[in-house]
Coordinates of N, CA and C in Angstrom, one line a residue:
M1 N -29.6 -29.0 52.6 CA -29.4 -29.7 51.4 C -29.3 -28.8 50.0
A2 N -30.7 -27.7 50.6 CA -30.6 -26.8 49.4 C -29.5 -25.7 48.9
S3 N -29.0 -25.4 50.4 CA -27.5 -24.4 50.5 C -26.7 -25.0 49.9
E4 N -26.5 -26.7 50.1 CA -25.2 -27.4 49.5 C -25.2 -27.7 48.1
I5 N -26.7 -27.6 47.5 CA -26.6 -27.7 46.2 C -26.1 -26.2 45.6
L6 N -26.9 -25.0 46.1 CA -26.6 -23.9 45.7 C -24.8 -23.5 45.7
F7 N -24.0 -24.0 47.1 CA -22.8 -23.5 46.9 C -22.3 -24.4 45.9
A8 N -22.6 -25.8 45.5 CA -22.0 -26.7 44.6 C -22.0 -26.1 43.2
S9 N -23.2 -25.1 43.0 CA -23.2 -24.6 41.7 C -22.4 -23.4 41.2
N10 N -22.5 -22.6 42.9 CA -21.3 -21.6 42.7 C -20.3 -22.0 42.3
V11 N -19.5 -22.9 43.2 CA -18.0 -23.3 42.7 C -18.2 -23.7 41.8
L12 N -19.1 -24.5 40.5 CA -19.1 -24.8 39.5 C -19.2 -23.8 38.2
L13 N -19.7 -22.6 38.6 CA -19.7 -21.4 37.7 C -18.8 -20.6 37.6
W14 N -18.1 -20.5 39.0 CA -16.4 -19.8 39.2 C -15.3 -20.7 38.6
A15 N -15.5 -22.2 38.5 CA -14.8 -22.8 38.0 C -14.9 -22.7 36.3
G16 N -16.0 -22.8 36.0 CA -16.2 -22.2 34.2 C -15.4 -20.9 34.1
F17 N -16.1 -20.0 35.0 CA -15.6 -18.8 34.6 C -13.8 -18.5 34.5
I18 N -13.3 -19.5 35.6 CA -11.9 -19.2 35.1 C -11.5 -19.9 34.1
A19 N -11.6 -20.9 33.6 CA -11.7 -21.9 32.7 C -12.0 -21.1 31.4
L20 N -12.7 -20.5 31.2 CA -13.2 -19.4 30.1 C -12.1 -18.2 29.9
S21 N -11.8 -17.9 31.4 CA -11.0 -16.6 31.1 C -9.5 -17.3 30.7
A22 N -9.1 -18.2 31.4 CA -7.8 -18.7 30.9 C -7.7 -19.2 29.5
L23 N -8.9 -19.6 28.7 CA -8.9 -19.8 27.6 C -8.9 -18.9 26.5
L24 N -9.6 -17.4 27.2 CA -9.6 -16.1 26.3 C -8.4 -15.7 26.5
F25 N -7.3 -15.6 27.6 CA -6.0 -15.0 27.8 C -5.2 -16.1 26.4
G26 N -5.5 -17.3 26.4 CA -4.6 -17.8 25.5 C -5.0 -17.4 23.8
V27 N -6.2 -17.2 23.7 CA -6.5 -17.0 22.5 C -6.2 -15.6 22.1
V28 N -6.1 -14.7 23.0 CA -5.6 -13.2 22.6 C -3.8 -13.3 22.5
R29 N -3.5 -14.6 23.4 CA -1.9 -14.3 23.3 C -1.6 -15.0 22.0
Q30 N -2.2 -16.0 21.7 CA -2.0 -16.5 19.9 C -1.9 -15.3 19.0
I31 N -3.1 -14.5 18.9 CA -3.6 -13.5 17.9 C -2.3 -12.6 18.4
G32 N -1.9 -12.3 19.4 CA -0.8 -11.4 19.3 C 0.5 -11.8 18.4
L33 N 0.7 -13.1 18.9 CA 1.9 -14.0 18.3 C 1.7 -13.9 16.9
L34 N 0.4 -14.1 16.1 CA 0.3 -14.2 14.8 C 0.2 -12.7 14.1
H35 N 0.0 -11.7 15.2 CA 0.0 -10.6 14.4 C 1.7 -9.9 14.6
E36 N 2.3 -10.3 15.0 CA 4.0 -10.2 15.3 C 4.5 -11.0 13.9
R37 N 4.1 -12.1 13.9 CA 5.0 -12.7 12.7 C 4.3 -12.7 11.5
S38 N 3.3 -11.7 11.3 CA 2.4 -11.5 10.1 C 3.4 -10.6 9.3
A39 N 3.4 -10.6 7.9 CA 4.1 -9.4 7.2 C 3.3 -8.7 6.8
P40 N 3.5 -7.4 6.5 CA 3.1 -6.1 6.4 C 1.8 -6.6 5.2
L41 N 0.9 -6.0 5.3 CA 0.1 -6.1 3.7 C 0.3 -5.2 3.1
G42 N 1.6 -5.2 2.2 CA 1.9 -4.3 1.3 C 1.7 -4.6 -0.1
A43 N 2.1 -3.2 -0.7 CA 2.0 -3.2 -2.3 C 2.3 -4.4 -3.0
M44 N 2.1 -5.2 -4.0 CA 3.0 -6.3 -4.6 C 3.2 -5.8 -5.6
M45 N 4.8 -6.0 -6.0 CA 5.3 -5.7 -7.4 C 5.1 -6.5 -8.4
I46 N 4.2 -6.4 -9.3 CA 4.2 -7.1 -10.6 C 4.8 -6.8 -12.0
D47 N 5.4 -5.8 -11.8 CA 6.1 -5.2 -13.0 C 7.4 -5.7 -13.5
H48 N 8.1 -5.3 -14.8 CA 9.5 -5.7 -14.8 C 10.0 -4.4 -15.6
G49 N 9.5 -3.2 -15.2 CA 10.1 -1.8 -15.6 C 11.2 -1.5 -14.9
P50 N 11.6 -0.1 -14.9 CA 12.4 0.4 -13.8 C 12.6 0.2 -12.7
D51 N 13.7 -0.6 -12.1 CA 13.9 -1.2 -10.9 C 13.9 -0.1 -9.5
I52 N 13.4 -0.6 -8.5 CA 13.8 0.1 -7.3 C 15.4 0.6 -6.9
G53 N 15.3 1.7 -6.9 CA 17.0 2.0 -6.5 C 17.5 3.0 -7.8
E54 N 16.8 3.0 -9.1 CA 17.0 3.5 -10.6 C 16.3 4.8 -10.4
R55 N 17.1 5.5 -11.1 CA 16.4 7.0 -11.6 C 15.2 6.5 -12.4
S56 N 14.4 7.3 -12.2 CA 13.2 7.2 -13.3 C 13.5 7.8 -14.6
P57 N 12.8 7.0 -15.7 CA 13.0 7.7 -16.7 C 12.0 9.0 -16.8
T58 N 12.2 10.2 -17.8 CA 11.7 11.2 -17.8 C 10.7 11.2 -18.8
F59 N 9.3 11.9 -18.6 CA 9.1 11.9 -20.1 C 8.1 13.4 -20.1
K60 N 8.5 14.4 -21.3 CA 8.2 15.4 -21.3 C 6.7 15.4 -22.0
V61 N 5.8 15.5 -21.0 CA 4.2 15.6 -21.9 C 3.2 16.5 -21.3
T62 N 2.5 16.7 -21.6 CA 1.3 17.7 -21.1 C 0.2 16.8 -19.9
E63 N -0.5 17.9 -19.5 CA -1.4 17.5 -18.6 C -2.8 17.4 -19.6
F64 N -3.9 16.9 -18.8 CA -4.9 16.7 -19.4 C -5.5 18.0 -19.8
D65 N -5.1 19.1 -19.3 CA -5.6 20.5 -19.7 C -4.7 21.0 -20.5
G66 N -3.5 20.4 -21.0 CA -2.8 21.3 -21.6 C -1.5 21.6 -21.0
T67 N -1.0 21.4 -19.6 CA -0.2 22.3 -19.0 C 1.2 21.3 -19.1
P68 N 2.1 22.1 -19.5 CA 3.7 20.9 -19.9 C 4.2 20.3 -18.6
I69 N 4.4 19.1 -18.4 CA 4.8 18.5 -17.2 C 6.0 17.6 -17.5
T70 N 7.0 17.5 -16.6 CA 8.1 16.5 -16.9 C 7.6 15.5 -15.9
V71 N 7.2 14.1 -16.3 CA 6.7 13.3 -15.3 C 8.3 12.5 -15.0
G72 N 9.0 11.9 -13.9 CA 9.7 11.3 -13.9 C 10.7 12.4 -12.7
R73 N 10.4 13.2 -12.6 CA 11.5 14.2 -11.7 C 10.3 15.3 -11.1
P74 N 11.1 15.7 -9.7 CA 10.2 16.4 -8.9 C 9.6 17.5 -9.1
L75 N 8.3 17.6 -9.0 CA 7.4 18.7 -9.3 C 8.1 19.8 -8.5
N76 N 8.0 19.4 -7.2 CA 8.9 20.5 -6.4 C 10.2 20.1 -6.0
P77 N 11.4 21.0 -5.6 CA 12.6 20.2 -5.3 C 12.4 19.9 -3.8
G78 N 13.0 18.6 -3.9 CA 12.8 17.9 -2.6 C 11.8 17.2 -1.9
R79 N 10.9 17.3 -2.9 CA 9.4 16.5 -2.1 C 9.8 15.4 -3.0
P80 N 9.0 14.3 -2.4 CA 8.7 12.7 -3.3 C 7.7 13.1 -3.8
S81 N 7.4 12.0 -5.1 CA 6.0 12.1 -6.0 C 5.6 10.8 -5.9
L82 N 4.4 10.8 -5.9 CA 3.8 9.3 -6.2 C 2.9 9.4 -7.7
L83 N 3.9 8.4 -8.7 CA 3.1 8.3 -9.9 C 2.1 7.0 -9.8
M84 N 0.7 7.5 -9.8 CA -0.2 6.7 -9.6 C -1.0 6.4 -10.9
F85 N -0.6 5.1 -11.2 CA -1.3 4.6 -12.8 C -2.9 4.4 -12.5
T86 N -3.7 5.0 -13.0 CA -5.5 4.7 -12.9 C -5.9 4.6 -14.0
G87 N -7.1 4.5 -14.1 CA -8.1 4.6 -15.2 C -9.3 4.9 -15.3
P88 N -9.8 5.7 -16.0 CA -10.8 6.7 -15.8 C -12.5 5.6 -15.9
T89 N -12.3 4.4 -16.0 CA -13.6 3.9 -16.0 C -13.2 2.5 -14.9
C90 N -12.0 2.7 -14.0 CA -11.5 1.6 -13.2 C -12.4 2.3 -11.5
P91 N -13.2 1.3 -11.2 CA -14.1 1.9 -9.8 C -13.3 1.7 -8.9
I92 N -12.0 0.9 -8.9 CA -11.1 0.7 -7.8 C -10.5 2.2 -7.3
C93 N -10.0 2.8 -8.4 CA -9.2 3.8 -8.8 C -10.1 5.1 -8.3
A94 N -11.3 5.1 -8.6 CA -12.2 6.0 -8.0 C -12.2 6.3 -6.5
K95 N -12.5 5.0 -6.1 CA -12.6 5.1 -4.6 C -11.7 5.2 -4.0
L96 N -10.1 4.9 -4.6 CA -8.7 4.8 -3.9 C -8.6 6.4 -3.9
L97 N -8.9 7.3 -4.9 CA -8.4 8.4 -5.1 C -8.5 9.4 -3.6
P98 N -9.6 9.5 -2.8 CA -9.3 10.2 -1.7 C -8.3 9.6 -0.6
I99 N -8.2 8.2 -0.6 CA -7.2 7.6 0.3 C -5.7 8.2 0.0
I100 N -5.7 8.3 -1.7 CA -4.0 8.6 -2.3 C -4.0 9.9 -1.9
R101 N -4.9 11.0 -1.9 CA -4.8 12.4 -1.6 C -4.5 12.5 0.1
S102 N -5.0 11.6 0.9 CA -5.0 11.6 2.4 C -3.8 11.3 2.6
V103 N -2.9 9.9 2.0 CA -1.8 9.6 2.4 C -0.5 10.4 2.0
A104 N -0.8 11.1 0.7 CA 0.2 11.6 -0.1 C 0.3 13.3 1.0
A105 N -0.7 13.7 1.4 CA -0.9 14.9 2.1 C -0.1 14.5 3.5
A106 N -0.2 13.6 4.0 CA 0.5 13.3 5.2 C 1.9 12.9 5.0
E107 N 2.3 12.6 4.3 CA 3.8 12.5 3.7 C 4.4 13.3 3.0
G108 N 3.5 14.3 2.7 CA 4.2 15.6 2.1 C 4.7 15.3 0.6
A109 N 3.7 14.5 -0.3 CA 4.3 13.9 -1.5 C 3.4 14.7 -2.4
D110 N 3.9 14.7 -3.6 CA 3.1 15.4 -4.6 C 2.3 14.3 -5.3
V111 N 1.0 14.4 -6.1 CA 0.8 13.0 -6.9 C 0.6 13.5 -8.2
V112 N 0.4 12.3 -8.9 CA 0.5 12.6 -10.5 C -0.3 11.4 -10.9
L113 N -1.6 11.4 -11.5 CA -2.6 10.4 -11.9 C -1.9 10.5 -13.4
I114 N -1.8 9.0 -13.6 CA -1.4 8.6 -15.3 C -2.1 7.5 -15.5
S115 N -2.8 7.9 -16.6 CA -4.1 7.2 -17.1 C -4.1 7.0 -18.7
D116 N -5.0 6.6 -19.2 CA -5.3 5.9 -20.5 C -6.7 6.0 -20.6
G117 N -7.2 6.2 -22.3 CA -8.5 6.0 -22.2 C -8.9 7.3 -23.6
T118 N -10.3 7.3 -23.4 CA -10.6 8.3 -24.4 C -11.1 9.7 -24.0
P119 N -10.7 10.8 -24.7 CA -10.8 12.0 -24.2 C -12.3 11.9 -23.4
A120 N -13.4 11.3 -24.0 CA -15.0 11.6 -23.2 C -14.6 11.0 -21.9
E121 N -14.2 9.6 -21.8 CA -13.8 9.0 -20.7 C -13.3 10.0 -19.6
H122 N -12.4 10.6 -19.7 CA -11.3 11.0 -18.8 C -12.4 12.6 -18.4
K123 N -13.2 13.2 -19.3 CA -13.9 14.4 -19.0 C -14.8 14.0 -18.2
E124 N -15.3 12.6 -18.1 CA -16.4 12.1 -17.2 C -16.1 12.0 -15.9
F125 N -14.6 11.4 -16.2 CA -13.9 11.1 -14.6 C -13.8 12.4 -13.9
L126 N -13.1 13.4 -14.5 CA -12.8 14.7 -13.8 C -13.6 15.3 -13.5
R127 N -15.2 15.3 -14.0 CA -16.1 16.0 -13.8 C -16.8 15.2 -12.5
L128 N -16.7 14.0 -12.2 CA -17.1 13.2 -11.0 C -16.1 13.4 -10.0
H129 N -14.7 13.4 -10.8 CA -13.7 13.5 -9.4 C -12.9 14.5 -9.4
P130 N -13.6 15.8 -9.3 CA -12.3 17.0 -9.4 C -11.0 17.1 -8.8
L131 N -10.0 17.2 -9.7 CA -8.7 17.5 -9.1 C -8.7 18.3 -7.9
Q132 N -7.6 18.1 -6.8 CA -7.4 18.6 -5.5 C -6.0 18.8 -5.5
G133 N -5.3 19.3 -6.6 CA -4.1 19.8 -6.5 C -3.2 18.4 -7.4
E134 N -3.7 17.4 -7.4 CA -3.0 16.3 -8.1 C -2.8 16.7 -10.0
R135 N -2.1 16.2 -10.3 CA -1.5 16.8 -11.6 C -2.1 15.2 -12.5
Y136 N -2.8 15.4 -13.3 CA -3.4 14.6 -14.2 C -3.3 14.3 -16.1
V137 N -2.2 13.2 -16.1 CA -1.4 13.1 -17.4 C -2.5 11.7 -18.1
V138 N -2.7 11.9 -19.4 CA -3.0 10.7 -20.5 C -2.0 10.4 -21.2
S139 N -1.5 9.3 -20.7 CA -0.2 8.6 -21.5 C -0.1 7.3 -21.5
A140 N 0.0 6.6 -22.7 CA 0.1 5.3 -22.7 C 1.4 4.9 -22.5
E141 N 2.4 5.9 -23.3 CA 3.9 5.4 -23.4 C 4.3 5.2 -21.9
I142 N 4.0 6.0 -20.9 CA 4.6 6.0 -19.5 C 4.2 4.6 -18.9
G143 N 3.1 4.2 -19.1 CA 2.4 2.9 -18.5 C 3.2 1.7 -19.1
M144 N 3.4 1.9 -20.8 CA 4.2 0.9 -21.1 C 5.9 0.9 -20.5
R145 N 6.4 2.0 -20.2 CA 7.9 2.1 -19.8 C 7.9 1.6 -18.7
F146 N 6.8 1.5 -17.7 CA 6.9 1.1 -16.5 C 6.5 -0.3 -16.5
Q147 N 6.0 -0.7 -17.6 CA 5.2 -1.7 -17.7 C 4.4 -2.4 -17.0
V148 N 3.3 -1.4 -16.6 CA 2.0 -1.5 -15.8 C 1.2 -2.4 -16.5
A149 N 0.8 -3.8 -15.8 CA -0.2 -4.4 -16.5 C -1.4 -4.5 -15.7
K150 N -1.6 -4.1 -14.4 CA -2.6 -3.7 -13.6 C -2.8 -2.6 -12.6
I151 N -4.4 -2.0 -12.7 CA -4.4 -0.6 -12.1 C -5.3 -1.1 -11.2
P152 N -5.1 0.0 -9.6 CA -4.3 1.2 -9.6 C -2.8 0.4 -9.1
Y153 N -1.7 1.2 -9.7 CA -0.4 1.0 -9.6 C 0.1 2.0 -9.2
G154 N 1.4 2.2 -7.9 CA 1.8 3.0 -7.7 C 3.4 2.9 -7.7
V155 N 3.8 4.0 -8.1 CA 5.6 4.4 -8.0 C 6.0 5.5 -7.3
L156 N 6.6 5.1 -6.1 CA 7.3 6.4 -5.4 C 8.6 6.9 -5.4
L157 N 8.6 8.0 -6.2 CA 9.8 8.5 -6.1 C 10.3 9.4 -5.1
D158 N 11.7 9.4 -4.9 CA 11.9 10.2 -3.9 C 12.5 12.0 -4.9
G159 N 12.9 12.8 -3.5 CA 13.1 14.2 -4.2 C 14.0 14.2 -5.0
E160 N 14.8 13.4 -5.7 CA 15.8 13.4 -6.7 C 15.3 12.6 -7.8
G161 N 13.9 11.9 -7.6 CA 13.4 11.1 -9.0 C 14.1 10.2 -8.6
V162 N 14.6 9.2 -7.6 CA 14.8 7.8 -7.7 C 13.7 7.1 -7.2
I163 N 13.5 5.6 -7.9 CA 12.6 5.0 -7.5 C 12.7 4.4 -5.9
Q164 N 11.9 4.8 -5.3 CA 11.8 3.9 -3.6 C 11.1 3.0 -3.9
G165 N 9.9 2.7 -4.1 CA 8.8 1.8 -4.0 C 8.0 1.9 -5.4
K166 N 7.5 0.6 -5.2 CA 6.1 0.6 -6.4 C 5.3 -1.0 -6.0
G167 N 4.2 -0.7 -6.6 CA 3.3 -1.8 -6.0 C 1.9 -1.7 -6.8
L168 N 0.9 -2.6 -6.9 CA -0.5 -2.6 -7.2 C -1.1 -2.1 -5.5
C169 N -1.8 -1.1 -5.8 CA -2.7 -0.6 -4.8 C -3.9 -0.7 -4.8
N170 N -4.4 -1.2 -4.0 CA -5.9 -1.6 -4.2 C -6.6 -1.0 -2.9
T171 N -5.8 -1.0 -1.5 CA -6.2 -0.3 -0.3 C -5.3 0.7 0.0
R172 N -5.8 1.5 1.3 CA -5.0 2.3 2.2 C -3.7 1.9 2.4
E173 N -4.0 0.5 2.9 CA -2.5 -0.1 3.5 C -1.3 -0.4 2.3
H174 N -2.2 -0.4 1.2 CA -0.9 -0.8 -0.1 C -0.4 0.5 -0.4
V175 N -1.4 1.7 -0.5 CA -0.7 2.9 -0.5 C 0.4 3.4 0.4
E176 N -0.2 3.3 1.9 CA 1.0 3.5 2.8 C 1.9 2.7 3.0
S177 N 2.1 1.5 2.4 CA 3.4 0.7 2.1 C 4.3 1.0 1.3
L178 N 3.8 1.7 0.6 CA 4.9 2.7 -0.4 C 6.0 3.2 0.5
F179 N 5.6 4.1 1.3 CA 6.2 5.2 2.0 C 6.8 4.1 3.2
E180 N 5.7 3.4 4.0 CA 6.6 2.6 5.2 C 7.7 1.7 5.0
T181 N 7.3 1.1 3.9 CA 8.5 0.1 3.5 C 10.0 0.5 3.3
V182 N 9.9 1.8 2.9 CA 11.1 2.6 2.3 C 11.9 3.1 4.0
R183 N 10.9 3.4 5.1 CA 11.3 3.6 6.6 C 11.6 2.2 7.3
M184 N 11.3 1.0 6.5 CA 11.8 -0.1 7.3 C 12.7 -0.5 6.8
G185 N 13.4 -0.2 5.5 CA 14.3 -0.3 4.9 C 14.3 -1.4 3.8
H186 N 12.7 -1.4 3.6 CA 12.7 -2.5 2.4 C 11.6 -1.6 1.5
A187 N 11.9 -1.8 0.4 CA 11.1 -1.3 -0.8 C 9.9 -1.7 -1.3
S188 N 9.9 -2.9 -0.7 CA 8.4 -3.8 -1.5 C 8.2 -4.9 -0.3
L189 N 6.8 -5.3 -0.6 CA 6.7 -6.4 0.4 C 7.3 -7.8 0.1
Q190 N 7.9 -8.0 -1.1 CA 8.9 -9.0 -1.6 C 10.0 -8.9 -0.6
G191 N 10.6 -7.9 -0.9 CA 11.7 -7.4 0.1 C 11.7 -7.6 1.3
Y192 N 10.6 -7.4 2.2 CA 10.6 -8.0 3.5 C 10.3 -9.4 3.6
L193 N 9.7 -10.0 2.8 CA 9.6 -11.4 2.5 C 10.6 -12.2 2.4
Q194 N 11.2 -11.7 1.5 CA 12.6 -12.4 1.5 C 13.7 -12.4 2.4
R195 N 13.4 -11.0 3.0 CA 14.7 -11.1 4.2 C 13.8 -11.8 5.5
D196 N 12.6 -11.8 5.7 CA 11.8 -12.8 6.7 C 12.3 -14.2 6.5
T197 N 12.2 -14.7 5.3 CA 12.4 -15.8 5.0 C 13.8 -16.5 5.5
A198 N 14.8 -15.3 5.0 CA 16.2 -15.6 5.2 C 16.5 -15.8 6.4
S199 N 15.8 -14.6 7.2 CA 16.1 -14.8 8.9 C 15.7 -15.7 9.3
E200 N 14.5 -16.7 9.1 CA 14.1 -17.8 9.6 C 14.8 -19.2 9.3
A201 N 15.5 -19.1 7.8 CA 16.3 -20.4 7.6 C 17.3 -20.1 8.9
A202 N 17.9 -18.8 8.8 CA 19.2 -18.9 9.1 C 19.0 -19.4 10.7
G203 N 18.2 -18.8 11.8 CA 18.0 -19.7 12.7 C 17.7 -20.9 12.5
K204 N 16.9 -21.6 11.7 CA 16.8 -23.1 11.9 C 18.1 -23.5 11.8
Y205 N 19.2 -23.2 11.0 CA 20.5 -23.5 10.6 C 21.1 -23.5 12.1
E206 N 21.2 -22.5 12.6 CA 21.9 -22.3 13.7 C 21.2 -23.5 14.8
L207 N 20.1 -23.5 14.9 CA 19.3 -24.7 15.8 C 20.0 -26.0 15.7
H208 N 20.5 -26.2 14.3 CA 20.9 -27.9 14.1 C 22.2 -27.7 14.1

């Protein structure tokens, strides 16, 4: 009798194990499908300034240390430039700076940090976050020309000074997306979503 009970319990345990394994497989499969259908968490464009595909306006200004610089054209021939609009009192900007450096180095891009604020605020920011090859410009004019309303905000220029991508950048994914969407053939998250929505609508139309 005891052996029969033990046998029955083993059968039930194996049955439960198989059922849980099947359930886990289904969950993993659904996660995979959702991942495939999800849009990339890219930088969201929220400005109405110079558009993607247009040549960037140029600004002959000076860096914070007084060095002349032309913003809107390549700093080095043929290299892309990442214009990152930041603020000396913006905590997200400070945390994002190492990420910007890392991504720009991997992509072979020059970085121009464009900020606004008081001289004392900039001195304190640079004391806490010494530059490592980035160019630091204080100019409200450039931010207004690009109509940047929120920071940190990135604008990617190619080696000719043409705007390739732009958007609000709060994470590494956002910064990377400025480069990645160009490789995918979409300069913004909106462009990707519009293409995906159009493809889905076309598919539904064909089914009908």
